[in-house]
Amino acid sequence: MRRLLHIADRHRTPSTTRLMGYLLAFHAGAINAGGVLVVHMYTSHMTGFASQVADSLVLGRGTLLLGALGAILSFLAGAASTAVIVHWGRQHRLRSAYALPLILEAGLLLPFGLMGAITLTWSTPFAVPLTVLLLSFIMGLQNAVGSQASGGRIRTTHMTGNVTDLGIELGRLLYRNRSGLPSDERVQANRSRMRLYAGLLGMFVAGGLFGAAGFKHVGFLWVVPMAALLLTLALPPLLRDVRRSHHLQALLRRPWERLRAQRP
């Protein structure tokens, strides 16, 4: 439990970073699999959307092109938002630099879960409903959190890189070195990385099962426990920062002071 309290903290141990990666992979798998039942597309797969841009240009299908561009731009905006938030937190010496994007993600998931199918009818300039853009933004936001927190080693919203790296390590494990080779020339698998990539893949699949089953049996409210998971990870370091950071306290007081000033 103590490790969970520090999981979104800027000062983490490597083991805590791995645990954060596993939990975020589970979360991404749930949102991705549940999302495909809602909008019939995987909103974290930018490779597919990039291919869709090329296909739609060749086929002259403007609606398909707009939808793919909307998803890519939303994912890009989510990743950029995480970078801005994290660097702002670092500059202000906040321990909750990585917790802040997760709180934003939870804040976006809650209205989606509570409003349900209403968001599917909200049109956008990109020929896809607001739900597609929202989920793509959330996936970009979260993927950037894992990437920045781990120095680019952990990606949680898509598994292509993890499966590739796991395959590389498996190949090294199965490789038969010639006898007599010096130790520095021997091909050796990095078992720690193998466990990391296998764990991320396993948690993503487990999250997918949870998300698909949740949406099938519960409906849109299945995202509420997902938002609660993010808040469980992100609130402890944020609350510690609120207690110790005068700058953050002033920032949180500002909206309430404006409301008081507007009262007659």
C-alpha positions as a Markdown table, in Angstrom:
| # | Residue | x | y | z |
|---|---|---|---|---|
| 1 | Met | 0.0 | 0.0 | 0.0 |
| 2 | Arg | 2.9 | 2.4 | 0.8 |
| 3 | Arg | 4.2 | 1.9 | -2.8 |
| 4 | Leu | 0.8 | 2.9 | -4.2 |
| 5 | Leu | 1.0 | 6.1 | -2.3 |
| 6 | His | 4.2 | 7.0 | -4.1 |
| 7 | Ile | 3.4 | 5.6 | -7.5 |
| 8 | Ala | 2.7 | 9.0 | -9.2 |
| 9 | Asp | 5.3 | 10.8 | -7.2 |
| 10 | Arg | 8.2 | 12.5 | -9.1 |
| 11 | His | 10.7 | 10.7 | -6.8 |
| 12 | Arg | 10.0 | 7.0 | -7.4 |
| 13 | Thr | 12.1 | 3.9 | -7.2 |
| 14 | Pro | 12.5 | 1.8 | -10.4 |
| 15 | Ser | 10.2 | -0.9 | -8.9 |
| 16 | Thr | 7.5 | 1.7 | -8.2 |
| 17 | Thr | 7.9 | 3.0 | -11.8 |
| 18 | Arg | 7.3 | -0.6 | -13.1 |
| 19 | Leu | 4.2 | -0.9 | -10.8 |
| 20 | Met | 2.9 | 2.4 | -12.2 |
| 21 | Gly | 3.4 | 1.1 | -15.7 |
| 22 | Tyr | 1.5 | -2.1 | -15.0 |
| 23 | Leu | -1.5 | -0.3 | -13.5 |
| 24 | Leu | -1.6 | 2.2 | -16.4 |
| 25 | Ala | -1.3 | -0.6 | -18.9 |
| 26 | Phe | -4.3 | -2.3 | -17.2 |
| 27 | His | -6.2 | 1.0 | -17.3 |
| 28 | Ala | -5.4 | 1.6 | -20.9 |
| 29 | Gly | -6.4 | -1.9 | -21.9 |
| 30 | Ala | -9.8 | -1.4 | -20.2 |
| 31 | Ile | -10.4 | 2.0 | -21.8 |
| 32 | Asn | -9.3 | 0.8 | -25.2 |
| 33 | Ala | -11.3 | -2.5 | -25.2 |
| 34 | Gly | -14.4 | -0.8 | -23.7 |
| 35 | Gly | -14.0 | 2.1 | -26.1 |
| 36 | Val | -14.1 | -0.2 | -29.2 |
| 37 | Leu | -17.5 | -1.5 | -28.0 |
| 38 | Val | -18.7 | 2.1 | -27.8 |
| 39 | Val | -17.3 | 3.7 | -31.0 |
| 40 | His | -16.1 | 0.5 | -32.8 |
| 41 | Met | -12.5 | 1.6 | -33.1 |
| 42 | Tyr | -9.3 | 1.3 | -31.0 |
| 43 | Thr | -8.7 | 4.9 | -30.0 |
| 44 | Ser | -5.1 | 4.4 | -29.0 |
| 45 | His | -3.9 | 2.9 | -32.2 |
| 46 | Met | -2.3 | 5.8 | -34.1 |
| 47 | Thr | -0.6 | 3.4 | -36.6 |
| 48 | Gly | -4.1 | 2.4 | -37.9 |
| 49 | Phe | -5.3 | 6.0 | -38.0 |
| 50 | Ala | -2.1 | 7.1 | -39.9 |
| 51 | Ser | -2.7 | 4.3 | -42.4 |
| 52 | Gln | -6.3 | 5.4 | -42.6 |
| 53 | Val | -5.1 | 8.9 | -43.6 |
| 54 | Ala | -3.2 | 7.4 | -46.6 |
| 55 | Asp | -6.1 | 5.1 | -47.6 |
| 56 | Ser | -8.6 | 7.9 | -47.5 |
| 57 | Leu | -6.5 | 10.2 | -49.6 |
| 58 | Val | -6.1 | 7.5 | -52.3 |
| 59 | Leu | -9.8 | 6.5 | -52.2 |
| 60 | Gly | -11.0 | 10.1 | -52.0 |
| 61 | Arg | -13.0 | 9.5 | -48.8 |
| 62 | Gly | -13.1 | 12.8 | -47.1 |
| 63 | Thr | -15.1 | 11.7 | -44.1 |
| 64 | Leu | -12.7 | 8.9 | -43.3 |
| 65 | Leu | -9.8 | 11.3 | -43.7 |
| 66 | Leu | -11.3 | 13.8 | -41.2 |
| 67 | Gly | -12.0 | 11.1 | -38.6 |
| 68 | Ala | -8.4 | 9.8 | -38.8 |
| 69 | Leu | -7.0 | 13.3 | -38.6 |
| 70 | Gly | -9.2 | 14.1 | -35.6 |
| 71 | Ala | -8.1 | 11.1 | -33.7 |
| 72 | Ile | -4.4 | 11.7 | -34.4 |
| 73 | Leu | -4.6 | 15.4 | -33.5 |
| 74 | Ser | -6.5 | 14.5 | -30.3 |
| 75 | Phe | -3.8 | 11.9 | -29.3 |
| 76 | Leu | -1.1 | 14.5 | -30.1 |
| 77 | Ala | -2.8 | 17.2 | -28.1 |
| 78 | Gly | -3.1 | 14.8 | -25.1 |
| 79 | Ala | 0.6 | 13.9 | -25.2 |
| 80 | Ala | 1.5 | 17.6 | -25.5 |
| 81 | Ser | -0.7 | 18.4 | -22.6 |
| 82 | Thr | 1.1 | 15.9 | -20.4 |
| 83 | Ala | 4.5 | 17.4 | -21.4 |
| 84 | Val | 3.3 | 20.9 | -20.5 |
| 85 | Ile | 1.8 | 19.8 | -17.2 |
| 86 | Val | 4.8 | 17.7 | -16.1 |
| 87 | His | 7.3 | 20.4 | -17.0 |
| 88 | Trp | 5.3 | 23.0 | -15.2 |
| 89 | Gly | 5.2 | 20.7 | -12.1 |
| 90 | Arg | 8.9 | 20.1 | -12.3 |
| 91 | Gln | 9.7 | 23.8 | -12.5 |
| 92 | His | 7.6 | 24.4 | -9.4 |
| 93 | Arg | 9.4 | 21.5 | -7.7 |
| 94 | Leu | 6.1 | 19.6 | -7.2 |
| 95 | Arg | 6.4 | 15.9 | -6.3 |
| 96 | Ser | 3.0 | 15.4 | -8.0 |
| 97 | Ala | 4.2 | 16.4 | -11.5 |
| 98 | Tyr | 3.1 | 13.0 | -13.0 |
| 99 | Ala | 0.0 | 12.9 | -10.8 |
| 100 | Leu | -1.5 | 16.1 | -12.4 |
| 101 | Pro | -2.1 | 14.6 | -15.9 |
| 102 | Leu | -3.7 | 11.5 | -14.3 |
| 103 | Ile | -6.1 | 13.7 | -12.3 |
| 104 | Leu | -7.0 | 15.5 | -15.6 |
| 105 | Glu | -7.6 | 12.1 | -17.2 |
| 106 | Ala | -9.9 | 11.1 | -14.3 |
| 107 | Gly | -11.7 | 14.4 | -14.7 |
| 108 | Leu | -12.4 | 13.7 | -18.3 |
| 109 | Leu | -13.5 | 10.1 | -17.8 |
| 110 | Leu | -16.0 | 10.9 | -15.1 |
| 111 | Pro | -18.4 | 13.0 | -17.2 |
| 112 | Phe | -18.0 | 10.5 | -20.1 |
| 113 | Gly | -19.1 | 7.7 | -17.8 |
| 114 | Leu | -21.9 | 9.7 | -16.1 |
| 115 | Met | -23.3 | 11.2 | -19.3 |
| 116 | Gly | -23.1 | 8.0 | -21.3 |
| 117 | Ala | -24.6 | 7.8 | -24.7 |
| 118 | Ile | -25.2 | 11.6 | -24.8 |
| 119 | Thr | -21.6 | 12.1 | -25.9 |
| 120 | Leu | -22.0 | 9.8 | -28.9 |
| 121 | Thr | -24.4 | 12.3 | -30.4 |
| 122 | Trp | -22.2 | 15.4 | -30.1 |
| 123 | Ser | -20.8 | 16.2 | -33.5 |
| 124 | Thr | -17.4 | 17.6 | -34.2 |
| 125 | Pro | -15.7 | 19.2 | -37.3 |
| 126 | Phe | -13.8 | 15.9 | -37.7 |
| 127 | Ala | -16.8 | 13.8 | -38.8 |
| 128 | Val | -16.6 | 11.6 | -35.7 |
| 129 | Pro | -18.4 | 12.0 | -32.4 |
| 130 | Leu | -16.8 | 13.8 | -29.4 |
| 131 | Thr | -16.4 | 10.4 | -27.7 |
| 132 | Val | -13.7 | 9.4 | -30.3 |
| 133 | Leu | -11.7 | 12.6 | -29.8 |
| 134 | Leu | -12.1 | 12.5 | -26.0 |
| 135 | Leu | -10.8 | 8.9 | -25.8 |
| 136 | Ser | -7.9 | 9.6 | -28.2 |
| 137 | Phe | -6.9 | 12.6 | -26.1 |
| 138 | Ile | -7.0 | 10.5 | -22.9 |
| 139 | Met | -4.9 | 7.8 | -24.5 |
| 140 | Gly | -2.3 | 10.4 | -25.6 |
| 141 | Leu | -2.3 | 12.0 | -22.2 |
| 142 | Gln | -1.7 | 8.7 | -20.4 |
| 143 | Asn | 0.8 | 7.3 | -22.8 |
| 144 | Ala | 3.0 | 10.4 | -22.4 |
| 145 | Val | 2.8 | 10.0 | -18.6 |
| 146 | Gly | 4.3 | 6.5 | -18.7 |
| 147 | Ser | 6.9 | 7.5 | -21.3 |
| 148 | Gln | 8.1 | 10.6 | -19.5 |
| 149 | Ala | 8.1 | 8.9 | -16.1 |
| 150 | Ser | 10.2 | 6.0 | -17.4 |
| 151 | Gly | 12.5 | 7.9 | -19.7 |
| 152 | Gly | 10.8 | 6.4 | -22.8 |
| 153 | Arg | 11.0 | 2.7 | -21.7 |
| 154 | Ile | 7.3 | 2.2 | -20.7 |
| 155 | Arg | 4.5 | 2.7 | -23.2 |
| 156 | Thr | 1.1 | 1.7 | -21.8 |
| 157 | Thr | -1.6 | 2.4 | -24.4 |
| 158 | His | -0.4 | 0.2 | -27.2 |
| 159 | Met | 1.6 | -3.0 | -27.2 |
| 160 | Thr | 3.5 | -3.1 | -30.5 |
| 161 | Gly | 6.7 | -1.8 | -29.0 |
| 162 | Asn | 6.4 | -4.0 | -25.9 |
| 163 | Val | 5.8 | -7.1 | -28.0 |
| 164 | Thr | 8.7 | -6.3 | -30.3 |
| 165 | Asp | 11.1 | -5.8 | -27.4 |
| 166 | Leu | 9.8 | -8.9 | -25.7 |
| 167 | Gly | 10.5 | -10.8 | -28.9 |
| 168 | Ile | 14.0 | -9.4 | -29.1 |
| 169 | Glu | 14.8 | -10.5 | -25.5 |
| 170 | Leu | 13.3 | -14.0 | -26.2 |
| 171 | Gly | 15.5 | -14.3 | -29.2 |
| 172 | Arg | 18.5 | -13.5 | -27.1 |
| 173 | Leu | 17.4 | -16.0 | -24.5 |
| 174 | Leu | 17.1 | -18.8 | -27.2 |
| 175 | Tyr | 20.4 | -17.9 | -28.9 |
| 176 | Arg | 23.1 | -20.5 | -28.5 |
| 177 | Asn | 26.5 | -18.9 | -28.0 |
| 178 | Arg | 29.6 | -20.6 | -29.2 |
| 179 | Ser | 31.6 | -22.3 | -26.5 |
| 180 | Gly | 34.7 | -20.4 | -25.4 |
| 181 | Leu | 33.3 | -16.9 | -26.1 |
| 182 | Pro | 34.4 | -14.2 | -23.6 |
| 183 | Ser | 31.5 | -13.1 | -21.3 |
| 184 | Asp | 31.4 | -9.6 | -22.9 |
| 185 | Glu | 30.8 | -11.1 | -26.3 |
| 186 | Arg | 28.1 | -13.5 | -25.3 |
| 187 | Val | 24.5 | -12.8 | -26.3 |
| 188 | Gln | 22.4 | -12.6 | -23.1 |
| 189 | Ala | 18.8 | -11.8 | -22.5 |
| 190 | Asn | 17.9 | -9.0 | -20.1 |
| 191 | Arg | 15.5 | -10.9 | -17.9 |
| 192 | Ser | 14.4 | -7.8 | -16.0 |
| 193 | Arg | 13.2 | -6.2 | -19.3 |
| 194 | Met | 11.5 | -9.5 | -20.3 |
| 195 | Arg | 9.5 | -9.4 | -17.1 |
| 196 | Leu | 8.6 | -5.7 | -17.6 |
| 197 | Tyr | 7.4 | -6.2 | -21.2 |
| 198 | Ala | 5.6 | -9.4 | -20.4 |
| 199 | Gly | 4.0 | -7.8 | -17.4 |
| 200 | Leu | 2.8 | -4.8 | -19.4 |
| 201 | Leu | 1.3 | -7.0 | -22.1 |
| 202 | Gly | -0.4 | -9.2 | -19.5 |
| 203 | Met | -1.9 | -6.2 | -17.6 |
| 204 | Phe | -3.1 | -4.7 | -20.9 |
| 205 | Val | -4.9 | -7.9 | -21.8 |
| 206 | Ala | -6.3 | -8.2 | -18.3 |
| 207 | Gly | -7.5 | -4.6 | -18.5 |
| 208 | Gly | -9.1 | -5.3 | -21.8 |
| 209 | Leu | -11.1 | -8.2 | -20.4 |
| 210 | Phe | -12.2 | -6.0 | -17.5 |
| 211 | Gly | -13.2 | -3.1 | -19.8 |
| 212 | Ala | -15.0 | -5.2 | -22.4 |
| 213 | Ala | -16.9 | -7.1 | -19.7 |
| 214 | Gly | -17.7 | -4.0 | -17.7 |
| 215 | Phe | -19.2 | -2.1 | -20.7 |
| 216 | Lys | -21.1 | -5.2 | -21.8 |
| 217 | His | -22.7 | -5.8 | -18.4 |
| 218 | Val | -22.7 | -2.3 | -16.7 |
| 219 | Gly | -22.6 | 0.2 | -19.6 |
| 220 | Phe | -21.0 | 3.6 | -19.6 |
| 221 | Leu | -20.7 | 3.6 | -15.8 |
| 222 | Trp | -17.8 | 1.1 | -16.1 |
| 223 | Val | -15.4 | 4.0 | -16.6 |
| 224 | Val | -16.2 | 5.4 | -13.1 |
| 225 | Pro | -14.0 | 2.8 | -11.3 |
| 226 | Met | -11.3 | 3.5 | -13.9 |
| 227 | Ala | -11.4 | 7.1 | -13.0 |
| 228 | Ala | -11.3 | 6.2 | -9.3 |
| 229 | Leu | -8.2 | 4.1 | -9.9 |
| 230 | Leu | -6.4 | 7.1 | -11.4 |
| 231 | Leu | -7.5 | 9.3 | -8.5 |
| 232 | Thr | -6.2 | 6.7 | -6.0 |
| 233 | Leu | -2.8 | 6.8 | -7.7 |
| 234 | Ala | -2.7 | 10.6 | -8.2 |
| 235 | Leu | -4.2 | 12.2 | -5.1 |
| 236 | Pro | -1.7 | 11.2 | -2.4 |
| 237 | Pro | 1.3 | 13.1 | -4.0 |
| 238 | Leu | -0.9 | 16.0 | -4.9 |
| 239 | Leu | -2.3 | 16.4 | -1.4 |
| 240 | Arg | 1.3 | 16.3 | 0.0 |
| 241 | Asp | 2.2 | 19.1 | -2.5 |
| 242 | Val | -0.8 | 21.1 | -1.5 |
| 243 | Arg | 0.3 | 21.0 | 2.2 |
| 244 | Arg | 3.9 | 22.0 | 1.4 |
| 245 | Ser | 3.6 | 24.3 | -1.7 |
| 246 | His | 2.5 | 27.9 | -1.1 |
| 247 | His | 2.4 | 28.4 | -4.8 |
| 248 | Leu | 0.0 | 25.5 | -5.4 |
| 249 | Gln | -2.2 | 26.7 | -2.4 |
| 250 | Ala | -2.4 | 30.1 | -4.0 |
| 251 | Leu | -3.3 | 28.5 | -7.4 |
| 252 | Leu | -6.1 | 26.5 | -5.9 |
| 253 | Arg | -7.5 | 29.5 | -3.9 |
| 254 | Arg | -7.6 | 31.7 | -7.0 |
| 255 | Pro | -10.9 | 30.4 | -8.5 |
| 256 | Trp | -12.7 | 30.7 | -5.1 |
| 257 | Glu | -11.4 | 34.2 | -4.7 |
| 258 | Arg | -12.7 | 35.1 | -8.1 |
| 259 | Leu | -16.2 | 33.7 | -7.2 |
| 260 | Arg | -16.3 | 35.7 | -4.0 |
| 261 | Ala | -15.3 | 38.9 | -5.9 |
| 262 | Gln | -18.2 | 38.4 | -8.3 |
| 263 | Arg | -20.8 | 38.0 | -5.6 |
| 264 | Pro | -22.9 | 41.1 | -5.0 |
